[in-house]
Short mmCIF file of C-alpha atoms and ligand atoms in Angstrom, two decimals:
data_model
loop_
_atom_site.label_atom_id
_atom_site.label_comp_id
_atom_site.label_asym_id
_atom_site.label_seq_id
_atom_site.Cartn_x
_atom_site.Cartn_y
_atom_site.Cartn_z
CA MET A 1 -0.09 -0.06 0.01
CA ALA A 2 2.99 2.13 0.75
CA THR A 3 3.79 2.09 -2.82
CA PHE A 4 0.52 3.85 -3.87
CA SER A 5 0.51 6.48 -1.10
CA PRO A 6 1.73 9.25 -3.74
CA LEU A 7 -0.97 8.12 -6.09
CA LEU A 8 -3.62 8.46 -3.45
CA CYS A 9 -2.40 12.02 -2.56
CA ILE A 10 -2.81 12.93 -6.15
CA ILE A 11 -6.29 11.49 -6.64
CA ILE A 12 -7.20 13.22 -3.39
CA PHE A 13 -5.73 16.50 -4.60
CA PHE A 14 -7.84 16.06 -7.65
CA LEU A 15 -10.93 15.26 -6.09
CA ALA A 16 -10.49 18.33 -3.53
CA HIS A 17 -10.06 20.69 -6.43
CA LEU A 18 -12.88 19.40 -8.45
CA PRO A 19 -14.98 22.49 -8.03
CA GLU A 20 -12.21 24.73 -9.34
CA PHE A 21 -11.80 22.84 -12.56
CA HIS A 22 -15.68 23.55 -13.01
CA SER A 23 -15.39 27.14 -12.54
CA THR A 24 -14.14 27.93 -16.25
CA SER A 25 -17.56 29.08 -17.21
CA ASN A 26 -16.81 32.67 -15.39
CA THR A 27 -13.03 32.70 -16.08
CA ASP A 28 -11.27 33.20 -19.30
CA PHE A 29 -9.46 29.92 -19.83
CA ASN A 30 -6.98 31.37 -22.09
CA ASP A 31 -5.78 34.20 -19.94
CA VAL A 32 -5.38 31.92 -16.98
CA TYR A 33 -3.41 29.49 -19.03
CA LYS A 34 -1.13 31.94 -20.64
CA SER A 35 -0.49 33.76 -17.49
CA ASP A 36 0.40 30.94 -15.36
CA ILE A 37 1.46 27.76 -16.93
CA SER A 38 2.43 28.35 -20.45
CA LEU A 39 5.47 26.54 -21.23
CA LYS A 40 6.40 29.28 -23.71
CA ASN A 41 7.25 31.31 -20.57
CA LEU A 42 10.09 29.23 -20.09
CA GLN A 43 11.73 30.38 -23.27
CA ASP A 44 12.60 33.82 -21.57
CA SER A 45 15.34 34.20 -19.36
CA ARG A 46 13.81 33.81 -16.01
CA THR A 47 14.13 30.61 -14.31
CA TRP A 48 11.42 28.29 -12.91
CA GLU A 49 12.21 29.64 -9.58
CA GLU A 50 11.52 33.42 -10.56
CA ASN A 51 8.37 32.39 -12.51
CA PHE A 52 6.71 30.36 -9.93
CA LYS A 53 8.16 31.01 -6.48
CA ASN A 54 5.41 31.57 -4.00
CA ARG A 55 2.90 31.83 -6.55
CA GLN A 56 -0.23 29.65 -6.47
CA VAL A 57 -1.06 28.13 -9.79
CA TYR A 58 -4.53 27.43 -10.76
CA VAL A 59 -5.39 25.27 -13.80
CA TYR A 60 -8.91 25.50 -14.98
CA ILE A 61 -10.17 22.77 -17.35
CA ASP A 62 -13.21 22.98 -19.40
CA ILE A 63 -14.65 19.55 -19.44
CA PHE A 64 -17.42 20.24 -21.85
CA ARG A 65 -15.30 21.13 -24.91
CA SER A 66 -12.68 18.77 -26.71
CA LEU A 67 -10.17 19.95 -29.15
CA PHE A 68 -9.40 16.45 -30.53
CA THR A 69 -10.86 13.02 -30.21
CA THR A 70 -8.85 9.88 -29.69
CA SER A 71 -9.54 6.31 -29.20
CA PRO A 72 -9.56 4.87 -25.47
CA SER A 73 -6.22 3.08 -26.02
CA PHE A 74 -4.50 6.26 -27.54
CA ALA A 75 -1.76 6.25 -24.82
CA SER A 76 -0.22 2.69 -25.32
CA LEU A 77 3.00 0.89 -24.11
CA CYS A 78 5.89 -0.84 -25.14
CA ILE A 79 8.02 -3.49 -23.59
CA SER A 80 11.36 -4.14 -25.30
CA ALA A 81 11.79 -7.63 -26.53
CA SER A 82 14.81 -7.82 -24.17
CA VAL A 83 12.36 -8.77 -21.57
CA PHE A 84 12.77 -12.24 -23.02
CA GLN A 85 16.56 -12.12 -23.32
CA LEU A 86 18.45 -10.18 -20.68
CA PRO A 87 18.67 -12.34 -17.75
CA ASP A 88 17.97 -9.65 -15.24
CA ARG A 89 14.90 -8.41 -16.99
CA VAL A 90 13.51 -11.93 -17.46
CA LYS A 91 13.89 -12.60 -13.79
CA ALA A 92 12.53 -9.23 -12.61
CA PHE A 93 9.40 -9.23 -14.83
CA ASP A 94 7.54 -11.81 -13.08
CA PHE A 95 4.02 -12.29 -14.95
CA SER A 96 2.56 -13.97 -11.77
CA SER A 97 3.27 -10.76 -9.67
CA LYS A 98 0.06 -9.21 -8.10
CA LYS A 99 1.37 -6.07 -7.62
CA LEU A 100 2.50 -5.83 -11.31
CA ARG A 101 -0.79 -7.04 -12.55
CA LYS A 102 -2.47 -4.36 -10.70
CA MET A 103 -0.37 -1.47 -12.17
CA ALA A 104 -0.66 -3.09 -15.46
CA ALA A 105 -4.51 -3.33 -15.26
CA ALA A 106 -4.74 0.30 -14.14
CA LEU A 107 -3.47 1.27 -17.52
CA SER A 108 -5.98 -0.61 -19.71
CA PRO A 109 -7.39 -0.43 -22.29
CA THR A 110 -4.14 -0.07 -23.90
CA ASN A 111 -2.06 -1.79 -26.66
CA ILE A 112 1.25 -3.40 -25.68
CA ARG A 113 4.05 -3.58 -28.30
CA PHE A 114 6.71 -6.21 -27.89
CA GLY A 115 9.42 -5.46 -30.17
CA GLY A 116 12.54 -3.20 -30.60
CA THR A 117 16.18 -3.90 -31.54
CA TYR A 118 15.97 -7.26 -29.71
CA ALA A 119 12.87 -8.59 -31.73
CA ASP A 120 15.20 -9.35 -34.64
CA PHE A 121 17.16 -11.75 -32.44
CA LEU A 122 14.35 -13.55 -31.17
CA HIS A 123 13.45 -17.31 -32.14
CA PHE A 124 10.27 -19.09 -31.17
CA ASP A 125 10.46 -22.52 -29.88
CA PRO A 126 7.19 -24.04 -28.66
CA ASN A 127 8.95 -26.79 -26.80
CA GLY A 128 12.25 -24.59 -25.96
CA VAL A 129 13.31 -24.64 -22.26
CA ASP A 130 13.13 -21.51 -20.23
CA ASP A 131 16.94 -20.82 -19.85
CA SER A 132 17.99 -17.54 -18.11
CA SER A 133 21.84 -18.37 -18.83
CA PHE A 134 21.18 -17.63 -22.71
CA SER A 135 22.74 -14.27 -22.79
CA ASP A 136 26.04 -12.82 -21.46
CA MET A 137 24.79 -9.18 -22.15
CA THR A 138 24.21 -8.02 -18.67
CA LEU A 139 21.99 -4.89 -18.11
CA GLU A 140 25.21 -3.46 -16.29
CA LYS A 141 27.15 -3.91 -19.40
CA LEU A 142 24.28 -2.34 -21.70
CA GLU A 143 23.85 0.64 -19.36
CA ALA A 144 27.46 1.44 -19.74
CA LEU A 145 27.21 1.24 -23.33
CA HIS A 146 24.09 3.29 -23.24
CA VAL A 147 22.65 1.33 -26.00
CA MET A 148 19.83 -0.54 -24.10
CA ASP A 149 16.72 -0.34 -26.20
CA SER A 150 17.82 2.29 -28.54
CA GLY A 151 17.74 1.23 -32.27
CA TYR A 152 20.82 3.53 -32.99
CA PHE A 153 24.03 2.02 -31.75
CA ALA A 154 27.05 3.69 -30.42
CA ASP A 155 30.25 3.09 -32.21
CA ASP A 156 31.60 1.45 -29.32
CA LEU A 157 29.05 -1.22 -29.10
CA ASP A 158 30.23 -4.80 -29.52
CA ARG A 159 27.54 -5.80 -32.13
CA LYS A 160 28.50 -9.54 -31.42
CA SER A 161 26.94 -9.44 -28.13
CA PHE A 162 23.50 -9.40 -29.72
CA LYS A 163 22.83 -13.13 -29.87
CA ASN A 164 20.06 -14.99 -30.97
CA VAL A 165 17.72 -16.05 -28.10
CA THR A 166 14.98 -18.54 -28.09
CA LEU A 167 11.50 -17.49 -26.84
CA PRO A 168 9.90 -20.77 -25.40
CA GLY A 169 6.21 -21.66 -25.84
CA SER A 170 5.98 -21.60 -21.76
CA ARG A 171 7.01 -18.12 -21.60
CA TRP A 172 4.95 -17.04 -24.40
CA ASP A 173 2.04 -18.75 -22.71
CA ASN A 174 2.66 -16.86 -19.61
CA MET A 175 3.13 -13.49 -21.13
CA THR A 176 -0.06 -13.86 -23.43
CA ARG A 177 -2.12 -14.98 -20.56
CA PHE A 178 -0.91 -11.93 -18.55
CA CYS A 179 -1.91 -9.47 -21.27
CA ASP A 180 -5.30 -11.12 -21.50
CA ASP A 181 -5.79 -10.83 -17.75
CA VAL A 182 -4.78 -7.21 -17.48
CA GLY A 183 -6.63 -6.17 -20.70
CA TRP A 184 -3.57 -5.44 -22.92
CA ASP A 185 -3.81 -5.88 -26.77
CA ILE A 186 -0.72 -7.32 -28.15
CA MET A 187 1.18 -5.84 -31.01
CA TRP A 188 4.00 -8.40 -31.79
CA ASP A 189 7.14 -7.57 -33.73
CA PHE A 190 8.32 -10.50 -35.69
CA ASN A 191 12.00 -11.02 -36.32
CA LEU A 192 12.84 -9.70 -39.70
CA PHE A 193 16.39 -11.35 -39.81
CA PHE A 194 15.34 -14.72 -41.14
CA TRP A 195 16.16 -14.88 -44.89
CA LYS A 196 15.47 -17.31 -47.73
CA ASP A 197 16.38 -16.55 -51.34
CA GLY A 198 16.76 -12.66 -50.59
CA LEU A 199 13.37 -12.35 -48.92
CA TRP A 200 11.92 -12.84 -45.48
CA ASP A 201 11.71 -16.42 -44.37
CA PRO A 202 8.16 -16.77 -42.35
CA THR A 203 8.90 -20.21 -41.01
CA ASP A 204 9.44 -19.09 -37.45
CA ALA A 205 6.48 -16.66 -37.56
CA ASN A 206 4.42 -19.34 -38.86
CA ARG A 207 5.39 -21.51 -35.87
CA LEU A 208 4.19 -18.85 -33.48
CA LEU A 209 1.12 -18.04 -35.17
CA LYS A 210 0.15 -22.06 -35.44
CA TYR A 211 0.81 -22.45 -31.61
CA SER A 212 -0.90 -19.15 -30.70
CA ALA A 213 -4.19 -20.09 -32.99
CA ALA A 214 -4.29 -23.38 -31.26
CA ARG A 215 -4.60 -21.66 -27.79
CA GLY A 216 -6.89 -18.87 -28.86
CA VAL A 217 -4.23 -16.17 -28.21
CA ARG A 218 -5.59 -12.90 -29.36
CA ILE A 219 -2.69 -10.78 -31.36
CA PRO A 220 -4.56 -7.85 -32.79
CA SER A 221 -1.42 -6.13 -34.40
CA PHE A 222 1.62 -7.35 -36.09
CA GLN A 223 5.06 -5.75 -37.04
CA LEU A 224 8.06 -6.88 -38.92
CA GLY A 225 11.52 -5.93 -37.85
CA ASN A 226 12.80 -2.49 -36.09
CA GLU A 227 14.17 0.62 -37.52
CA PRO A 228 15.26 -0.68 -40.86
CA ASN A 229 16.78 2.68 -41.79
CA SER A 230 19.41 2.08 -39.22
CA PHE A 231 20.52 -1.55 -40.44
CA LYS A 232 23.49 -0.33 -42.23
CA HIS A 233 24.64 1.69 -39.28
CA ASN A 234 23.99 -0.92 -36.72
CA PHE A 235 24.67 -3.96 -38.54
CA ASN A 236 26.59 -3.39 -41.65
CA PHE A 237 23.88 -4.56 -44.08
CA SER A 238 20.75 -3.00 -45.74
CA ILE A 239 17.40 -4.19 -46.49
CA GLU A 240 16.25 -2.06 -49.55
CA PRO A 241 12.73 -0.56 -49.17
CA PRO A 242 11.33 -2.37 -52.20
CA VAL A 243 12.44 -5.55 -50.55
CA LEU A 244 10.86 -4.66 -47.38
CA VAL A 245 7.54 -4.08 -49.09
CA LYS A 246 7.65 -7.77 -50.40
CA ASP A 247 8.63 -9.02 -46.86
CA PHE A 248 5.47 -7.16 -45.35
CA GLN A 249 3.47 -8.69 -48.47
CA ILE A 250 4.77 -12.25 -47.21
CA LEU A 251 3.57 -11.24 -43.67
CA LYS A 252 0.18 -10.26 -44.92
CA ASP A 253 -0.19 -13.44 -46.91
CA LEU A 254 0.80 -15.39 -43.88
CA ILE A 255 -1.67 -14.03 -41.45
CA ALA A 256 -4.57 -14.24 -44.04
CA GLU A 257 -4.13 -18.07 -43.58
CA TYR A 258 -5.47 -17.87 -39.97
CA PRO A 259 -9.01 -16.98 -39.45
CA GLN A 260 -7.89 -15.62 -35.94
CA TYR A 261 -5.35 -13.13 -37.32
CA ASP A 262 -6.64 -12.32 -40.98
CA ALA A 263 -8.28 -9.16 -39.46
CA SER A 264 -5.33 -8.19 -37.32
CA GLY A 265 -3.39 -5.00 -38.38
CA ILE A 266 0.10 -4.76 -39.75
CA TYR A 267 2.22 -1.79 -38.91
CA GLY A 268 5.40 -0.50 -40.66
CA PRO A 269 8.12 0.41 -41.55
CA GLU A 270 9.43 1.73 -38.15
CA CYS A 271 11.43 4.50 -39.38
CA THR A 272 12.86 6.72 -36.78
CA ASN A 273 13.17 10.30 -36.12
CA LEU A 274 12.21 11.67 -39.65
CA ASP A 275 12.99 15.10 -37.91
CA ARG A 276 16.77 14.26 -37.70
CA HIS A 277 17.62 11.79 -40.13
CA GLY A 278 17.26 12.64 -43.91
CA SER A 279 18.16 9.03 -44.57
CA SER A 280 15.19 7.97 -42.47
CA ARG A 281 12.93 10.02 -44.62
CA GLN A 282 14.28 8.81 -47.84
CA TYR A 283 13.72 5.27 -46.42
CA LEU A 284 10.04 5.90 -45.62
CA ILE A 285 9.45 7.65 -49.09
CA LYS A 286 11.05 4.69 -50.96
CA PHE A 287 9.12 2.26 -49.05
CA LEU A 288 5.72 3.83 -49.58
CA ALA A 289 6.48 4.55 -53.23
CA ALA A 290 7.34 0.87 -53.74
CA GLY A 291 3.91 -0.31 -52.51
CA GLY A 292 4.29 0.03 -48.82
CA CYS A 293 0.74 1.86 -48.75
CA ASP A 294 -0.82 -1.30 -49.81
CA VAL A 295 0.91 -3.84 -47.22
CA VAL A 296 0.50 -1.80 -43.82
CA THR A 297 -2.63 -0.75 -42.01
CA GLU A 298 -1.01 2.47 -40.52
CA VAL A 299 2.46 3.93 -41.03
CA SER A 300 4.51 3.35 -37.95
CA LEU A 301 7.29 5.55 -36.90
CA HIS A 302 9.37 6.12 -33.80
CA HIS A 303 10.53 9.29 -32.05
CA TYR A 304 12.99 10.32 -29.36
CA TYR A 305 13.61 13.92 -28.46
CA LEU A 306 17.25 13.71 -26.93
CA ASP A 307 20.21 11.67 -26.41
CA GLY A 308 20.04 10.02 -22.92
CA ARG A 309 23.99 10.48 -22.25
CA THR A 310 23.90 14.35 -22.65
CA ALA A 311 20.24 15.44 -21.90
CA THR A 312 19.74 18.11 -19.23
CA VAL A 313 16.80 19.19 -17.00
CA LYS A 314 16.65 22.24 -19.28
CA ASP A 315 16.26 20.30 -22.34
CA PHE A 316 13.31 18.44 -20.63
CA LEU A 317 11.43 21.76 -20.38
CA ASP A 318 12.42 23.33 -23.45
CA PRO A 319 9.61 24.09 -25.97
CA LYS A 320 12.10 23.84 -28.99
CA VAL A 321 12.76 20.27 -28.05
CA MET A 322 8.99 19.49 -27.73
CA ASP A 323 8.72 20.76 -31.34
CA THR A 324 11.00 18.32 -32.74
CA LEU A 325 8.11 16.12 -32.67
CA LYS A 326 6.12 18.59 -34.41
CA LEU A 327 8.67 18.75 -37.19
CA GLN A 328 8.44 14.83 -37.43
CA MET A 329 4.92 14.82 -37.79
CA ASP A 330 5.04 17.57 -40.55
CA TYR A 331 7.30 15.47 -42.46
CA ALA A 332 5.33 12.26 -41.85
CA TYR A 333 2.14 14.12 -43.15
CA ASN A 334 3.88 15.42 -46.20
CA ILE A 335 5.39 11.98 -47.27
CA THR A 336 2.31 10.03 -46.54
CA TRP A 337 0.16 12.58 -48.64
CA GLY A 338 2.55 12.58 -51.28
CA ASN A 339 3.26 8.69 -51.58
CA CYS A 340 -0.02 6.97 -50.74
CA LYS A 341 -3.24 7.27 -52.91
CA LEU A 342 -5.14 7.44 -49.51
CA ARG A 343 -3.30 8.99 -47.07
CA LYS A 344 -2.25 6.39 -44.42
CA PRO A 345 -3.06 6.94 -40.63
CA ILE A 346 0.19 7.14 -38.56
CA ARG A 347 0.93 5.75 -35.09
CA LEU A 348 4.07 6.25 -33.10
CA THR A 349 4.98 2.80 -32.12
CA GLU A 350 8.10 3.60 -30.03
CA THR A 351 8.69 6.86 -28.38
CA SER A 352 10.20 8.38 -25.20
CA THR A 353 12.22 11.19 -23.88
CA ALA A 354 15.77 10.35 -24.67
CA TYR A 355 17.26 7.30 -26.67
CA GLY A 356 19.99 5.11 -25.10
CA GLY A 357 17.64 3.83 -22.33
CA GLY A 358 16.58 7.23 -21.26
CA ALA A 359 18.51 9.93 -19.08
CA ASP A 360 19.41 9.08 -15.49
CA GLY A 361 17.10 10.79 -13.05
CA LEU A 362 15.08 12.77 -15.63
CA SER A 363 13.23 9.96 -17.83
CA ASN A 364 11.96 8.36 -14.92
CA GLY A 365 11.02 11.57 -12.89
CA TYR A 366 8.16 13.88 -12.91
CA VAL A 367 9.89 16.32 -15.18
CA ALA A 368 9.61 13.69 -17.74
CA GLY A 369 5.80 14.54 -17.71
CA PHE A 370 5.97 17.49 -19.64
CA LEU A 371 7.44 15.94 -22.69
CA TRP A 372 5.19 13.19 -22.41
CA LEU A 373 2.06 15.13 -22.14
CA ASP A 374 3.15 17.55 -24.88
CA LYS A 375 3.70 14.58 -27.00
CA LEU A 376 0.21 13.17 -26.29
CA GLY A 377 -1.38 16.61 -26.89
CA LEU A 378 0.45 17.25 -30.28
CA SER A 379 0.03 13.62 -31.39
CA ALA A 380 -3.76 13.90 -30.81
CA LYS A 381 -3.67 17.28 -32.77
CA TYR A 382 -1.99 15.52 -35.59
CA GLY A 383 -4.40 12.67 -35.69
CA VAL A 384 -2.01 10.06 -34.72
CA THR A 385 -3.86 7.01 -33.83
CA HIS A 386 -1.72 5.52 -31.00
CA VAL A 387 1.24 6.62 -29.08
CA PHE A 388 3.40 3.62 -27.83
CA ARG A 389 5.43 4.71 -25.01
CA GLN A 390 8.84 3.27 -24.47
CA THR A 391 8.63 1.54 -21.84
CA PHE A 392 6.34 0.06 -19.37
CA PHE A 393 9.33 -1.93 -18.05
CA GLY A 394 13.20 -1.79 -18.69
CA GLY A 395 15.40 1.28 -19.03
CA ARG A 396 15.38 4.52 -17.29
CA TYR A 397 12.29 5.68 -18.90
CA ALA A 398 10.48 2.71 -17.56
CA LEU A 399 7.10 3.39 -15.90
CA VAL A 400 7.91 0.47 -13.55
CA ASP A 401 11.29 -0.26 -12.13
CA MET A 402 13.34 -3.38 -11.94
CA ASN A 403 11.87 -3.98 -8.43
CA LEU A 404 8.41 -3.72 -9.78
CA ASN A 405 7.87 -0.35 -8.14
CA PRO A 406 6.28 2.46 -10.10
CA ASN A 407 8.16 5.41 -11.11
CA PRO A 408 6.70 8.97 -10.80
CA VAL A 409 5.58 9.12 -14.57
CA LEU A 410 3.27 5.89 -13.90
CA HIS A 411 1.41 8.07 -11.42
CA ILE A 412 0.73 10.66 -14.17
CA LEU A 413 -0.59 8.13 -16.51
CA VAL A 414 -2.79 6.47 -13.75
CA VAL A 415 -4.30 9.58 -12.59
CA ALA A 416 -4.89 10.35 -16.20
CA VAL A 417 -7.09 7.29 -16.42
CA VAL A 418 -8.74 7.96 -13.23
CA ILE A 419 -9.52 11.45 -14.09
CA VAL A 420 -11.20 10.07 -17.41
CA VAL A 421 -13.50 8.14 -15.29
CA VAL A 422 -14.12 10.97 -12.81
CA VAL A 423 -14.95 13.31 -15.77
CA ILE A 424 -17.12 10.84 -17.32
CA VAL A 425 -19.03 10.32 -14.07
CA VAL A 426 -19.29 13.95 -13.00
CA ALA A 427 -20.60 14.63 -16.71
CA VAL A 428 -23.39 11.99 -16.53
CA VAL A 429 -24.33 13.16 -12.87
CA THR A 430 -24.42 16.77 -13.76
CA ALA A 431 -25.96 16.55 -17.14
CA ALA A 432 -29.34 15.13 -17.66
CA ALA A 433 -28.86 14.30 -21.28
CA THR A 434 -26.74 11.43 -22.17
CA VAL A 435 -25.55 13.50 -25.10
CA VAL A 436 -23.52 15.46 -22.91
CA ALA A 437 -21.97 12.55 -21.37
CA VAL A 438 -20.83 11.36 -24.93
CA ILE A 439 -19.30 14.85 -25.55
CA ALA A 440 -17.59 14.74 -22.18
CA ALA A 441 -16.11 11.37 -23.00
CA ALA A 442 -14.85 12.82 -26.28
CA ALA A 443 -13.36 15.79 -24.20
CA ALA A 444 -11.43 13.29 -21.75
CA VAL A 445 -8.27 13.16 -23.66
CA VAL A 446 -7.93 16.92 -23.63
CA VAL A 447 -8.90 16.80 -19.84
CA VAL A 448 -6.33 14.23 -19.13
CA ILE A 449 -3.71 16.03 -20.62
CA ALA A 450 -4.44 19.23 -18.82
CA ALA A 451 -5.10 17.27 -15.46
CA ALA A 452 -1.74 15.72 -15.55
CA VAL A 453 0.00 18.96 -16.56
CA VAL A 454 -1.47 20.03 -13.06
CA VAL A 455 0.08 17.27 -11.33
CA VAL A 456 3.66 18.04 -12.84
CA VAL A 457 3.34 21.61 -12.24
CA VAL A 458 2.26 21.07 -8.59
CA VAL A 459 5.03 18.62 -7.99
CA VAL A 460 7.71 20.87 -9.77
CA ILE A 461 6.39 23.95 -7.34
CA THR A 462 6.39 21.74 -4.40
CA GLN A 463 10.02 20.72 -5.22
CA GLN A 464 10.99 24.37 -5.78
CA ARG A 465 9.64 25.42 -2.48
CA GLN A 466 11.63 22.81 -0.77
C1 LIG B 501 4.89 -19.86 -16.19
O1 LIG B 501 4.25 -19.58 -15.07
C2 LIG B 501 4.05 -20.86 -14.22
C3 LIG B 501 2.98 -20.55 -13.19
O2 LIG B 501 2.97 -19.26 -12.59
C4 LIG B 501 5.64 -20.88 -13.72
O3 LIG B 501 5.54 -21.97 -12.82
C5 LIG B 501 6.59 -20.89 -14.70
O4 LIG B 501 7.85 -20.94 -14.15
C6 LIG B 501 6.40 -19.84 -15.79
N1 LIG B 501 7.33 -20.08 -16.80
C7 LIG B 501 7.86 -19.14 -17.48
C8 LIG B 501 8.70 -19.76 -18.54
O5 LIG B 501 7.77 -18.11 -17.18
C1 LIG B 502 20.83 -15.73 -35.82
O1 LIG B 502 19.69 -16.03 -36.39
C2 LIG B 502 19.65 -15.44 -37.65
C3 LIG B 502 18.24 -15.51 -38.34
O2 LIG B 502 17.42 -14.66 -37.47
C4 LIG B 502 20.68 -16.30 -38.49
O3 LIG B 502 20.63 -15.80 -39.88
C5 LIG B 502 22.03 -16.00 -37.93
O4 LIG B 502 22.96 -17.13 -38.51
C6 LIG B 502 21.88 -16.47 -36.51
N1 LIG B 502 23.19 -16.33 -35.83
C7 LIG B 502 23.85 -17.04 -35.09
C8 LIG B 502 25.32 -16.67 -34.47
O5 LIG B 502 23.37 -18.25 -34.80
C1 LIG B 503 30.71 -4.46 -43.86
O1 LIG B 503 30.49 -5.24 -44.95
C2 LIG B 503 31.51 -5.47 -45.81
C3 LIG B 503 30.99 -6.35 -46.98
O2 LIG B 503 29.61 -6.85 -46.80
C4 LIG B 503 32.92 -5.67 -45.39
O3 LIG B 503 33.71 -5.59 -46.51
C5 LIG B 503 33.30 -4.59 -44.29
O4 LIG B 503 34.49 -5.04 -43.82
C6 LIG B 503 32.40 -4.67 -43.14
N1 LIG B 503 32.49 -3.53 -42.16
C7 LIG B 503 32.60 -3.78 -41.05
C8 LIG B 503 32.86 -2.49 -40.09
O5 LIG B 503 32.34 -4.81 -40.35
C1 LIG B 504 5.10 20.28 -45.85
O1 LIG B 504 4.24 20.58 -46.98
C2 LIG B 504 3.77 21.93 -46.64
C3 LIG B 504 3.06 22.30 -47.95
O2 LIG B 504 3.68 21.98 -49.07
C4 LIG B 504 5.21 22.99 -46.67
O3 LIG B 504 4.82 24.17 -46.51
C5 LIG B 504 5.86 22.46 -45.41
O4 LIG B 504 7.06 23.20 -45.42
C6 LIG B 504 6.19 21.00 -45.53
N1 LIG B 504 6.87 20.62 -44.35
C7 LIG B 504 8.03 19.89 -44.13
C8 LIG B 504 8.48 19.56 -42.70
O5 LIG B 504 8.34 19.31 -45.22
#
């Protein structure tokens, strides 16, 4: 219970302040917003302290208007495939833990992406044994190299330490049951590094589908490979975009053979940071132009703002940093408009504050809430269908740490879910017509974002005062 006391405080804070949230009707929302919490204020030379010391900050939330509408699972989650590979993580992520299940269930409905760099080293074996001595790549070694979970390797990485690892059927069973129990929809990233005659070999994928279909495992979404635009840099080989399109077609044909999976979505090509890498933009353009629009349900992209090794607290509060995502979305929109007959929807399938496993003491702190909430708002504005947060577990940007204790950012997300429920209940009670309730539900995302901003602001101010 101790674990949840900060959460309870925050919920109580919101409940206590609900009347204030309602008083928007006789206040000019925009004026209040601008004068007190606009992040743009941070661009001037004043520090946080000068801005906010000894000042009371009120945030007014209009629950009867919505700016953008999203799906209930808009804020989704990633778990790196390393959770099946790194012995420390395999051991720590105990699917049977009641505590873990409670925290996971608090975030549903959501999608969970199992993927990333490690996905391309995963082999499925229905009868495999669960052997936690399979990798000599320890977490410590990875942390020292700052490469964990980031697709763009540092030059000093010993690439040979990425070893093929077996995912045994028994572990798959436990994991899929866990997802089912907590209300998580799986997005599974297949290993693209199987080759036959110059194209992807789906034998291993077929093994997993056959095994899963026989057990009634739900897999609503599939992917193939991870950040193909970085293969040359990371692994010294390339998969040309037209070849990748053919590989996706092979995956599409494969799932069509299974009545359980033929309606599942396929999401690719996992290009990363269009804002920063011209080569990534070129890869996406070539992929779509070669027929990519016809083989994916939505275009999937990755985005990181910062390098975990160098990021500072100032970066985490800098609107210029926040706007790099805006640049990525502008590119993504122009490219998908220009290269598909019907513009493809976009989802961010792996995104966080800083690559290289996150920035120590920042990515897992309350301060990371600003980048996260700005990302949710901006993505909603651009019509992004889902935003997958790297990660639920594993790395410094994790919501849950290696001892299965929640990091501060988890509270922001859980509070967001609670606020949605509270807002809907309040709307139903106060408004006689159910129509208003529906409108309020649509407003929920904006409310969530604003409400969670309050959490961050309050926490930051509290810290400033101490
Ligand atoms: C799967 O779960 C069962 C029951 O909780 C446990 O005994 C077993 O060790 C787990 N196996 C794996 C591979 O995680
Ligand atoms: C790892 O698996 C890939 C296929 O995914 C295969 O091509 C490669 O040879 C394997 N490497 C080792 C060292 O077994
Ligand atoms: C990359 O691959 C090429 C040929 O495929 C080889 O000649 C070269 O030595 C490799 N570079 C590194 C750094 O391994
Ligand atoms: C996107 O296209 C618009 C309209 O052509 C153009 O003004 C804008 O600069 C483009 N943005 C990017 C990032 O390419």
